[in-house]
JSON list of C-alpha atoms in Angstrom, two decimals:
[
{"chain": "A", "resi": 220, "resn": "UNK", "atom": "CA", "xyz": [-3.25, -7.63, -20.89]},
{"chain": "A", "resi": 221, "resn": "UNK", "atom": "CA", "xyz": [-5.35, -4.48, -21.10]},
{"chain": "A", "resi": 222, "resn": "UNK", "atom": "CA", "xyz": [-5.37, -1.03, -18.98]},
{"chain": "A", "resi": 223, "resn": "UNK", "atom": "CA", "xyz": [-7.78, 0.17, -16.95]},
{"chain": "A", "resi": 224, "resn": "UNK", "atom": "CA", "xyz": [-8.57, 3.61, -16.54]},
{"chain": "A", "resi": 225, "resn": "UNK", "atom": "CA", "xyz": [-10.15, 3.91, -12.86]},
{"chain": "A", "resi": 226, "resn": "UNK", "atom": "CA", "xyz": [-9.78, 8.08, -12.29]},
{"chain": "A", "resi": 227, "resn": "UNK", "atom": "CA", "xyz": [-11.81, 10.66, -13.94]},
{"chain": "A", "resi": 228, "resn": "UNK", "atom": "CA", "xyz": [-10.30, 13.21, -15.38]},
{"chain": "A", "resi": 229, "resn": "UNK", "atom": "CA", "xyz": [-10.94, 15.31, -12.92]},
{"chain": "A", "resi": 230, "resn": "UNK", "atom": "CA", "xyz": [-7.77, 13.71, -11.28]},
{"chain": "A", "resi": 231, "resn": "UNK", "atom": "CA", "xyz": [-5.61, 15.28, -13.75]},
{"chain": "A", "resi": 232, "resn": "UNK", "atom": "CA", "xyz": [-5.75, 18.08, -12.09]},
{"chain": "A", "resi": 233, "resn": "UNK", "atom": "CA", "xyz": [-4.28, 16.63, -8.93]},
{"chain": "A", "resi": 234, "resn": "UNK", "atom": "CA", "xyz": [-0.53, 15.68, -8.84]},
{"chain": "A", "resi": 235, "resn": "UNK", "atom": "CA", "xyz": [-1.12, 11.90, -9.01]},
{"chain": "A", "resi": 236, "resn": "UNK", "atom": "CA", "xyz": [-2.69, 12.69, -12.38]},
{"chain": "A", "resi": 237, "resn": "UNK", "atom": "CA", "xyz": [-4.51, 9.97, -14.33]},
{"chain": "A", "resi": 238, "resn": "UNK", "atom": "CA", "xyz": [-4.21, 6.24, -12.28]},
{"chain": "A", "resi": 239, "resn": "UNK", "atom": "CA", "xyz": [-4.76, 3.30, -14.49]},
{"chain": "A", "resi": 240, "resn": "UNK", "atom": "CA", "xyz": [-3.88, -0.55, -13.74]},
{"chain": "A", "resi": 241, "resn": "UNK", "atom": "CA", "xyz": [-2.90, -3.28, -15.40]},
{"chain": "A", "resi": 242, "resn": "UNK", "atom": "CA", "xyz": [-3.28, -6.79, -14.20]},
{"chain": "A", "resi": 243, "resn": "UNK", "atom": "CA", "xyz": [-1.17, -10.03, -15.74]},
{"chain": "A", "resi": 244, "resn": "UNK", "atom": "CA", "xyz": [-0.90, -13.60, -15.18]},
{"chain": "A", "resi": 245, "resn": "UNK", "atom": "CA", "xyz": [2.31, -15.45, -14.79]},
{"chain": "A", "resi": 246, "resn": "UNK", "atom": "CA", "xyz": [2.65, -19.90, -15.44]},
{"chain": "A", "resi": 247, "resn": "UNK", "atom": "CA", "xyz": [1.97, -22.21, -14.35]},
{"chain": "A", "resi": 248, "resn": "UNK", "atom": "CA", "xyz": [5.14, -23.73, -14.41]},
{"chain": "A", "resi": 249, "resn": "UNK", "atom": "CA", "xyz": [6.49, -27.92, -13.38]},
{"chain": "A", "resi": 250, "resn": "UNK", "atom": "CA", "xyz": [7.20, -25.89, -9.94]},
{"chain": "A", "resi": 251, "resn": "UNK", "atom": "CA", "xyz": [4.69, -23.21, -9.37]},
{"chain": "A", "resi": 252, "resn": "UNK", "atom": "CA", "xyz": [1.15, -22.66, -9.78]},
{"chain": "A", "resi": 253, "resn": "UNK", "atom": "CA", "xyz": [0.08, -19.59, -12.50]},
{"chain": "A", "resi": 254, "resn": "UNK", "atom": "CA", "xyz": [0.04, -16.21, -9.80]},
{"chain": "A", "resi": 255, "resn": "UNK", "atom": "CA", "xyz": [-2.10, -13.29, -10.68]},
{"chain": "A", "resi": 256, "resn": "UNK", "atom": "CA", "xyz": [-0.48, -9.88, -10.52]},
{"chain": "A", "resi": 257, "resn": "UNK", "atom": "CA", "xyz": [-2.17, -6.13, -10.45]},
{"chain": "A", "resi": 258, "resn": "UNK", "atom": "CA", "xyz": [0.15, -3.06, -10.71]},
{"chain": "A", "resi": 259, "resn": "UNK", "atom": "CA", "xyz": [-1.24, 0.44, -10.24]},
{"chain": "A", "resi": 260, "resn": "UNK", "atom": "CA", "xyz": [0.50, 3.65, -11.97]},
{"chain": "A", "resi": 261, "resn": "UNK", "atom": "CA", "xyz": [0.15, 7.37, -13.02]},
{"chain": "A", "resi": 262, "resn": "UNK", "atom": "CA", "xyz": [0.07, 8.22, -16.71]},
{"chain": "A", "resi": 263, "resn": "UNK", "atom": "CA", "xyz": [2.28, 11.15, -15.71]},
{"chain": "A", "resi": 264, "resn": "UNK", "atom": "CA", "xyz": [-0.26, 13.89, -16.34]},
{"chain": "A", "resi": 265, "resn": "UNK", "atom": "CA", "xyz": [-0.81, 15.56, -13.53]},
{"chain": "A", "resi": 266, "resn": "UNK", "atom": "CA", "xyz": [-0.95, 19.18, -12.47]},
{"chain": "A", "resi": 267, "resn": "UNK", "atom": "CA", "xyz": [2.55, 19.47, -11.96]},
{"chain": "A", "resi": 268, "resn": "UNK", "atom": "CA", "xyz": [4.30, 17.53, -14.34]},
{"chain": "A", "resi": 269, "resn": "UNK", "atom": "CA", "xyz": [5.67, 13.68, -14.22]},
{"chain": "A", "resi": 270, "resn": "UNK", "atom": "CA", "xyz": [8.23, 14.24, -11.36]},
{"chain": "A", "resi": 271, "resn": "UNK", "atom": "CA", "xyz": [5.56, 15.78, -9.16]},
{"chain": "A", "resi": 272, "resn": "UNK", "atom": "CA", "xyz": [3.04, 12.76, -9.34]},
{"chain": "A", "resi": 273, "resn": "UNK", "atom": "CA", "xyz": [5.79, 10.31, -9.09]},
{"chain": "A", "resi": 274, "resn": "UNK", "atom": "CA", "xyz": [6.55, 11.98, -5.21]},
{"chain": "A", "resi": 275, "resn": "UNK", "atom": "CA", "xyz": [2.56, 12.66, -5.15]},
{"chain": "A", "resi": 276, "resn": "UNK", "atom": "CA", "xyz": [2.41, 8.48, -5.95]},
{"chain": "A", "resi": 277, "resn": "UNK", "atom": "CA", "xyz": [5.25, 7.75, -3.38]},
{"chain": "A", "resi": 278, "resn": "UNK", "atom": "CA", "xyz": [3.55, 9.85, -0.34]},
{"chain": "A", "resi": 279, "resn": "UNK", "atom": "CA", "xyz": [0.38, 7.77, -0.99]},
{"chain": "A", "resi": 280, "resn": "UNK", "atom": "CA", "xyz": [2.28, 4.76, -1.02]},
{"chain": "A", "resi": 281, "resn": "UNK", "atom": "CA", "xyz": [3.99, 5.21, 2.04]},
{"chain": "A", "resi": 282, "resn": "UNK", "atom": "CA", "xyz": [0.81, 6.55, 3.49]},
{"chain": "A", "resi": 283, "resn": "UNK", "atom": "CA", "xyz": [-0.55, 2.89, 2.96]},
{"chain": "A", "resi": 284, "resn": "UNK", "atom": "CA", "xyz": [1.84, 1.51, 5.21]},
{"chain": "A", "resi": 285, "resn": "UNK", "atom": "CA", "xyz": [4.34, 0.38, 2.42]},
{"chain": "A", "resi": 286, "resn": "UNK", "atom": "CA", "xyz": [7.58, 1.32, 1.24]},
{"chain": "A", "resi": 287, "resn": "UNK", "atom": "CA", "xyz": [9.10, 1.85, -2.24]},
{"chain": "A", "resi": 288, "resn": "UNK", "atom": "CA", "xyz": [11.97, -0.13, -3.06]},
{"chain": "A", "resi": 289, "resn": "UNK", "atom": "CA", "xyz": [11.51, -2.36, 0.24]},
{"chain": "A", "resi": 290, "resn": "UNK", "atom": "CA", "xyz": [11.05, -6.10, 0.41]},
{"chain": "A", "resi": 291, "resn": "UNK", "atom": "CA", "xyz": [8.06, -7.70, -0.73]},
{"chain": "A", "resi": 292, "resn": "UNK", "atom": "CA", "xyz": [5.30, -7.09, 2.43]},
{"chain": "A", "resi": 293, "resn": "UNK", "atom": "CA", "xyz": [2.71, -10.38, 3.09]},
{"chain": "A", "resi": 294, "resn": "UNK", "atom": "CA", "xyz": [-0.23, -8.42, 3.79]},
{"chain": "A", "resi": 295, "resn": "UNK", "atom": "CA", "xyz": [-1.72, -11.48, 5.29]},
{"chain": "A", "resi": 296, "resn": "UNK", "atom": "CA", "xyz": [1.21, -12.20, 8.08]},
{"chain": "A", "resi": 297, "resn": "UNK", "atom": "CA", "xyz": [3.10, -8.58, 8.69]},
{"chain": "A", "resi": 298, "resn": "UNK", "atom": "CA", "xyz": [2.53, -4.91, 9.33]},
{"chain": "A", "resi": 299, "resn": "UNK", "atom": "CA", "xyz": [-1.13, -3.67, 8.63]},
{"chain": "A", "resi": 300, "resn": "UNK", "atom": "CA", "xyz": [-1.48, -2.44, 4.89]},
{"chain": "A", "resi": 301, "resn": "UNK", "atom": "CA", "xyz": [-4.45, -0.20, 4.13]},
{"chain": "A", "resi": 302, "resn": "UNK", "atom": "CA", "xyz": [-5.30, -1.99, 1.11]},
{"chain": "A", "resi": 303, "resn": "UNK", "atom": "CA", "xyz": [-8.21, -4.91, -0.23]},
{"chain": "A", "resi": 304, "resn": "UNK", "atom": "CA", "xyz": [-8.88, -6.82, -2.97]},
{"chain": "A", "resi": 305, "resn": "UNK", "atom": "CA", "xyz": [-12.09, -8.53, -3.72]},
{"chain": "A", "resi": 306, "resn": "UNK", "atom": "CA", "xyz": [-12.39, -11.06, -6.49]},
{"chain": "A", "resi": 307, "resn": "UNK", "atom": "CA", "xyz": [-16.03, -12.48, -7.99]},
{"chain": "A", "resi": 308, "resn": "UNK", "atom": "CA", "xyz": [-17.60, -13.03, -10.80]},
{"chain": "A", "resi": 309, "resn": "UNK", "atom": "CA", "xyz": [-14.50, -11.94, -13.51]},
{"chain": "A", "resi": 310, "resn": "UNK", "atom": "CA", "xyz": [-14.23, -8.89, -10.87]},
{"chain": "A", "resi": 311, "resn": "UNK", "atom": "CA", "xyz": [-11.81, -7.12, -9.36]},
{"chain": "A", "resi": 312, "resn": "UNK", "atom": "CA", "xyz": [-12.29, -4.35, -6.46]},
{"chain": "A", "resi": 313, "resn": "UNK", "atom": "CA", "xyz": [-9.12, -2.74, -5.64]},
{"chain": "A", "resi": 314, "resn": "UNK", "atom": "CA", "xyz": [-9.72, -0.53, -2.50]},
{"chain": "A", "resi": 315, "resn": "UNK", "atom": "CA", "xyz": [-6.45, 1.84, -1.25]},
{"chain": "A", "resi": 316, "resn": "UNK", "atom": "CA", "xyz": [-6.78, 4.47, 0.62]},
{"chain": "A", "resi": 317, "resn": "UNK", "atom": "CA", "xyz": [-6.12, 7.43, -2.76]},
{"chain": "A", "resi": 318, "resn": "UNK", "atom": "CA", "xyz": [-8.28, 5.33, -4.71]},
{"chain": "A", "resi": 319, "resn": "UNK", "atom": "CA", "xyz": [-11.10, 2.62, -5.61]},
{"chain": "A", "resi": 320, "resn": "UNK", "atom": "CA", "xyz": [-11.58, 0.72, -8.65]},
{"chain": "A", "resi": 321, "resn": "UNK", "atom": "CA", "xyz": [-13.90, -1.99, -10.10]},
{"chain": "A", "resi": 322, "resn": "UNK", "atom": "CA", "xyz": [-12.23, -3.85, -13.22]},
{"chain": "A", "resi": 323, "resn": "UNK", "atom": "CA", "xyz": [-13.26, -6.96, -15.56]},
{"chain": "A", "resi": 324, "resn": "UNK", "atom": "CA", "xyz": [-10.65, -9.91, -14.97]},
{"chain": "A", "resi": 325, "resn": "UNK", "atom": "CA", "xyz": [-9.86, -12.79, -17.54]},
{"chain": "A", "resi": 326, "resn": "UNK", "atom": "CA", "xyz": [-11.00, -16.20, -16.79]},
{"chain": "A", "resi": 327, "resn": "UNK", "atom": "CA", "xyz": [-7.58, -17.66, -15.49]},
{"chain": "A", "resi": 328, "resn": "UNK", "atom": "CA", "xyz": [-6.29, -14.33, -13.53]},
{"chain": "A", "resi": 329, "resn": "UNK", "atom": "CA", "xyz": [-9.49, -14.94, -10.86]},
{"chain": "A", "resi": 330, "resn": "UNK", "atom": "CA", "xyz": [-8.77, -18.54, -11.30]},
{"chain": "A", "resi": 331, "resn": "UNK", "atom": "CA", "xyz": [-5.09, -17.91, -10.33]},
{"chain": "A", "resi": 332, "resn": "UNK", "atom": "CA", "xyz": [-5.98, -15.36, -7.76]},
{"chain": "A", "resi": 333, "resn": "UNK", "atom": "CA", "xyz": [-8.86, -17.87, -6.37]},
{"chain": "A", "resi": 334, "resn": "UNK", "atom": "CA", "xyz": [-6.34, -20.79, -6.30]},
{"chain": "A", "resi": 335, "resn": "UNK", "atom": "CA", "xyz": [-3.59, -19.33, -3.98]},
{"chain": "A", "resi": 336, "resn": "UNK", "atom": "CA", "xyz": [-5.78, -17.09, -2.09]},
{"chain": "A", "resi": 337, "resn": "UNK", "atom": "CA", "xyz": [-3.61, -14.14, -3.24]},
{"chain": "A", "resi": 338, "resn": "UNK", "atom": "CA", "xyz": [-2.71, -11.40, -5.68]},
{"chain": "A", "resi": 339, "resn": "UNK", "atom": "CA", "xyz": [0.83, -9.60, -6.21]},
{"chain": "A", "resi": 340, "resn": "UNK", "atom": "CA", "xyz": [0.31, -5.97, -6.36]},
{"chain": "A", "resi": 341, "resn": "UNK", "atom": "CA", "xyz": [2.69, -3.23, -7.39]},
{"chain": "A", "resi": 342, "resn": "UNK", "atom": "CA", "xyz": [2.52, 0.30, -6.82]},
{"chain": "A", "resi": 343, "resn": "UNK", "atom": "CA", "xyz": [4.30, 1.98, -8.89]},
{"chain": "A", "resi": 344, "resn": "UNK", "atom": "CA", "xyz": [5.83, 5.39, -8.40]},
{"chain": "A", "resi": 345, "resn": "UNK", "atom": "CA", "xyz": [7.24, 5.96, -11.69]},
{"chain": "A", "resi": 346, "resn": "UNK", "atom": "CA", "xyz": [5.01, 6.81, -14.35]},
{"chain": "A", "resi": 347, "resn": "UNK", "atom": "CA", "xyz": [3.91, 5.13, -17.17]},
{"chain": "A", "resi": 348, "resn": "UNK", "atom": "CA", "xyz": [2.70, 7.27, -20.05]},
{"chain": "A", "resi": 349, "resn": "UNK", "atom": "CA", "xyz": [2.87, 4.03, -22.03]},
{"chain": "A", "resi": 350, "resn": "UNK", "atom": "CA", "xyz": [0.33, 2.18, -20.35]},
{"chain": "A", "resi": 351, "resn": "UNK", "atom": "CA", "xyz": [-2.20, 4.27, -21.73]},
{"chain": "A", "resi": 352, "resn": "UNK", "atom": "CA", "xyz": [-6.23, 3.33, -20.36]},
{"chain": "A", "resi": 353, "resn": "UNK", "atom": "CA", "xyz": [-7.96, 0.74, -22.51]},
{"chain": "A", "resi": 354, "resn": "UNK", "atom": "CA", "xyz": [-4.89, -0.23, -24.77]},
{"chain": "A", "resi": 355, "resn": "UNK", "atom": "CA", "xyz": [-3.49, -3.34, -24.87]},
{"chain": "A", "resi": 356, "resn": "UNK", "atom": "CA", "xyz": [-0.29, -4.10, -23.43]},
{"chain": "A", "resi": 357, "resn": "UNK", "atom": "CA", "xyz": [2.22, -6.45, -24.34]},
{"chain": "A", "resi": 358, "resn": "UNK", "atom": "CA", "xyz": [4.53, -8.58, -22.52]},
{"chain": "A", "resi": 359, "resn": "UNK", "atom": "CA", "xyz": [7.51, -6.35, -24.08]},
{"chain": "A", "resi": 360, "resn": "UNK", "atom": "CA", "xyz": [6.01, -3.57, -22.97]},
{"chain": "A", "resi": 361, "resn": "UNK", "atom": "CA", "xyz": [5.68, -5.02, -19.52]},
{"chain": "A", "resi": 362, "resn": "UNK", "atom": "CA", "xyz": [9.06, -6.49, -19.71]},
{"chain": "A", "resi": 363, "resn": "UNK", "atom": "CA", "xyz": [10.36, -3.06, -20.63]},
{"chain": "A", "resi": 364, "resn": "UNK", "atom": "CA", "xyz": [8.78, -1.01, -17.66]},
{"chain": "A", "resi": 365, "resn": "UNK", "atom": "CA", "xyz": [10.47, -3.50, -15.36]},
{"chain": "A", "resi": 366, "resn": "UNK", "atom": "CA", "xyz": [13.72, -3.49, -16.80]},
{"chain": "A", "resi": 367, "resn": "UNK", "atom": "CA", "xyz": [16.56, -1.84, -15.08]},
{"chain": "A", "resi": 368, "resn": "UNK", "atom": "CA", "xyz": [19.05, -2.45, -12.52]},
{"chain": "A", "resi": 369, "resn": "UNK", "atom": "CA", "xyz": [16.35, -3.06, -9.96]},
{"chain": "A", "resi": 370, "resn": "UNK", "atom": "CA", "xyz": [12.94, -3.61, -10.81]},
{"chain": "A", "resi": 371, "resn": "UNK", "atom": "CA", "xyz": [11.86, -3.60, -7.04]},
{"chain": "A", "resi": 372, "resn": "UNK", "atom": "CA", "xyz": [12.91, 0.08, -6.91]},
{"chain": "A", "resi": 373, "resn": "UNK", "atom": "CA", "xyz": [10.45, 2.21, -8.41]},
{"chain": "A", "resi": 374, "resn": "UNK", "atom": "CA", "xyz": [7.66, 0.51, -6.43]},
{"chain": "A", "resi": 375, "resn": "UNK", "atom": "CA", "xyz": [6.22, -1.21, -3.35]},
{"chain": "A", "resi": 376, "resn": "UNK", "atom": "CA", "xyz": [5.47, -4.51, -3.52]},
{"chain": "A", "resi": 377, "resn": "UNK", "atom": "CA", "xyz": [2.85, -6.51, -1.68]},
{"chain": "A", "resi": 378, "resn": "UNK", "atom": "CA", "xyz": [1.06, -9.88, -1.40]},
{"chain": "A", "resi": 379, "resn": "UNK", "atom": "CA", "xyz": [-2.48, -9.01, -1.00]},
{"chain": "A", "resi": 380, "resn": "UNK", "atom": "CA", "xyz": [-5.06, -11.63, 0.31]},
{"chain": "A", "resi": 381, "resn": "UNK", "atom": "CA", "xyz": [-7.45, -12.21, -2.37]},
{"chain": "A", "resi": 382, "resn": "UNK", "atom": "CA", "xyz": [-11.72, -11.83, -0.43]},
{"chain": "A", "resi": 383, "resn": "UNK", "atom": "CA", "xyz": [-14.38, -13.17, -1.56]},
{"chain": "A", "resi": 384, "resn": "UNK", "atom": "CA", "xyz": [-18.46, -13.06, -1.26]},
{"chain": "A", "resi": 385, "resn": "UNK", "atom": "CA", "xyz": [-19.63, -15.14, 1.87]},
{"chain": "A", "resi": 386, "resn": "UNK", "atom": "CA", "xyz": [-22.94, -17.24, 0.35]}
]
């Protein structure tokens, strides 16, 4: 897994500080087929410290029609959710409403993504200085964000229709 850096730095000077994502790929299993998962976060580094970006991150959130530490939303089936996702060529467009970003994908994530017509996403509220753009990160380093008493909390959580090209 690698981070993406999709702000300029002018966004440091914001609250919501310096967004990057990270994007993962999970099986396939006897049961399941491999999913394809895409969590946005804030390095932390905004104008007004860590605990200001996280309520910065949390107001845009919500403003998307989401809410932290809810249930998992079907974007496809409930409430509207002012978010899209369009996969081609190894690409992925992420499109939300405090930000837009255009990222290289592996091989089996489109594949994955492709196959069940769908893409978890996370939002996450709590920062992760960690997950630093460009760097690699490691499934212990992934494990280790989500650990806790409830991983759900410090984010929304959303099944997001995968588009494609029409041709």
């Amino acid at each position: 897994m690698t981070s993406s850096n999709v702000v300029s730095e002018a966004r440091s000077s914001s609250p919501l500080g310096s967004l990057s994502v990270v994007f993962w790929t999970t099986g396939p299993t006897d049961t399941k087929p491999a999913a394809s998962y895409l969590m946005v976060y804030s390095l932390g580094d905004g104008s007004d410290g860590p605990e200001a970006g996280a309520e910065a991150m949390r107001a845009a959130v919500e403003g998307m029609g989401l809410t932290v530490g809810g249930p998992v939303v079907d974007a496809s089936q409930g409430p509207r959710v002012d978010a899209h996702l369009l996969v081609e060529a190894q690409q992925a467009v992420l499109t939300l409403p405090f930000m837009k970003l255009q990222c290289s994908v592996p091989v089996e994530w489109e594949a994955a993504a492709k196959e069940l017509g769908h893409v978890y996403l996370v939002c996450s509220v709590r920062p992760w200085p960690e997950g630093a753009p460009g760097g690699a990160v490691s499934e212990e380093q992934l494990r280790s964000f989500f650990a806790g008493e409830d991983p759900l909390a410090d984010g929304a959580h959303v099944v997001l229709p995968v588009r494609r090209l029409q041709g």
